[in-house]
Amino acid sequence: MGQIVQAAKITHVPSIWMSETMPQYKGIRQSAVDGYAKLRQDAIDRGVDTFIIFDTHWITNQGFHLNAKPHHKGRFISHELPHMLADMEFDYQGDSELAQSILSVLEERGERAMGHAQPDLGMEYGTLLPMHFINKDVNARVLPIAVNQFSSIEENRRWGSAIAEGIKRSDRKVAIFASGSMSHDFTPNERSVDGLNSVNGEFNRQMDLRVLELWETGKWAEFLDLLPDYAVKCTGECAMNDTALLFGALGWKDYEGKIDIYTPYFGSSGTGQANISFSV
Ligand SMILES: [Fe+2]
């Protein structure tokens, strides 16, 4: 029987790539890199076979989509921020079998879900950037899952629950990562250079810190009641539906785990970021 052996809410900001590859920015995101290293070690210790990534940069508008390709290989430049993230090579095994197991559950439950394995389907940096660090020499399979920007929190709760059941019916040990921001209000372009290391607006910063308090004290029901408003008022990245998928897979209000903050909260280009491990 398969199981979820690791879960996390993770950052994927391109300034991490700058921190690693551009001498003038060397080390600015060291705490994020260090958090990735802890996630990598957990994955090794727990024998992760497959990383499932809820990728808020694979943004879809209708239905629920899985990247079921057997192999992901290429070279990536971000079309959003080409000056920050480019020349990233990748080569990962995919997980068509696990995708099929999850799709079977979604179909049984009457959800409009699809898997795609066409060679032209690319990868986005919500998956690629964290995998570059966390999957380095781990060589686990990678299964990217798109985030639908027009879906409801409730739909994502259901889809997350189906993902958990699909994992259970497989033979895989799986890590599930919600790859997305906390608040996500980009610093306006005129101030964007100065905003590289900050959160845009005290309201967003305070909301993010309060959410972290709720998580640290295990107030899951309060957080989940807050989530729809939090997503709207703090300009959630892809409507914070990656977070809804994560909690859906973890059992929603029945989740009884604890968090471990692997990268403390930080601002990046106006957005609120962290790496947070959820016990499973
Ligand atoms: Fe992002």
PDB file of N, CA and C and ligand atoms in Angstrom, residues 12 56-57 125 184 237, ligand 1:
ATOM      1  N   HIS A  12       9.340  28.828  -4.051  1.00  0.00           N
ATOM      2  CA  HIS A  12      10.000  28.521  -5.337  1.00  0.00           C
ATOM      3  C   HIS A  12      10.493  29.811  -5.994  1.00  0.00           C
ATOM      4  N   THR A  56       1.902  26.082  -8.655  1.00  0.00           N
ATOM      5  CA  THR A  56       1.111  27.295  -8.921  1.00  0.00           C
ATOM      6  C   THR A  56       1.616  28.080 -10.135  1.00  0.00           C
ATOM      7  N   HIS A  57       2.636  27.569 -10.799  1.00  0.00           N
ATOM      8  CA  HIS A  57       3.026  28.172 -12.084  1.00  0.00           C
ATOM      9  C   HIS A  57       2.568  27.335 -13.267  1.00  0.00           C
ATOM     10  N   TYR A 125       8.429  26.459 -13.210  1.00  0.00           N
ATOM     11  CA  TYR A 125       9.454  26.563 -12.169  1.00  0.00           C
ATOM     12  C   TYR A 125       8.936  26.327 -10.752  1.00  0.00           C
ATOM     13  N   HIS A 184       0.752  37.217  -1.837  1.00  0.00           N
ATOM     14  CA  HIS A 184       1.405  37.224  -3.159  1.00  0.00           C
ATOM     15  C   HIS A 184       1.062  38.499  -3.928  1.00  0.00           C
ATOM     16  N   GLU A 237      -1.426  33.335  -4.519  1.00  0.00           N
ATOM     17  CA  GLU A 237      -0.837  32.837  -5.772  1.00  0.00           C
ATOM     18  C   GLU A 237      -1.702  31.675  -6.256  1.00  0.00           C
TER      19      GLU A 237
HETATM   20 FE    FE B   1       5.448  31.825  -7.809  1.00  0.00          FE
END
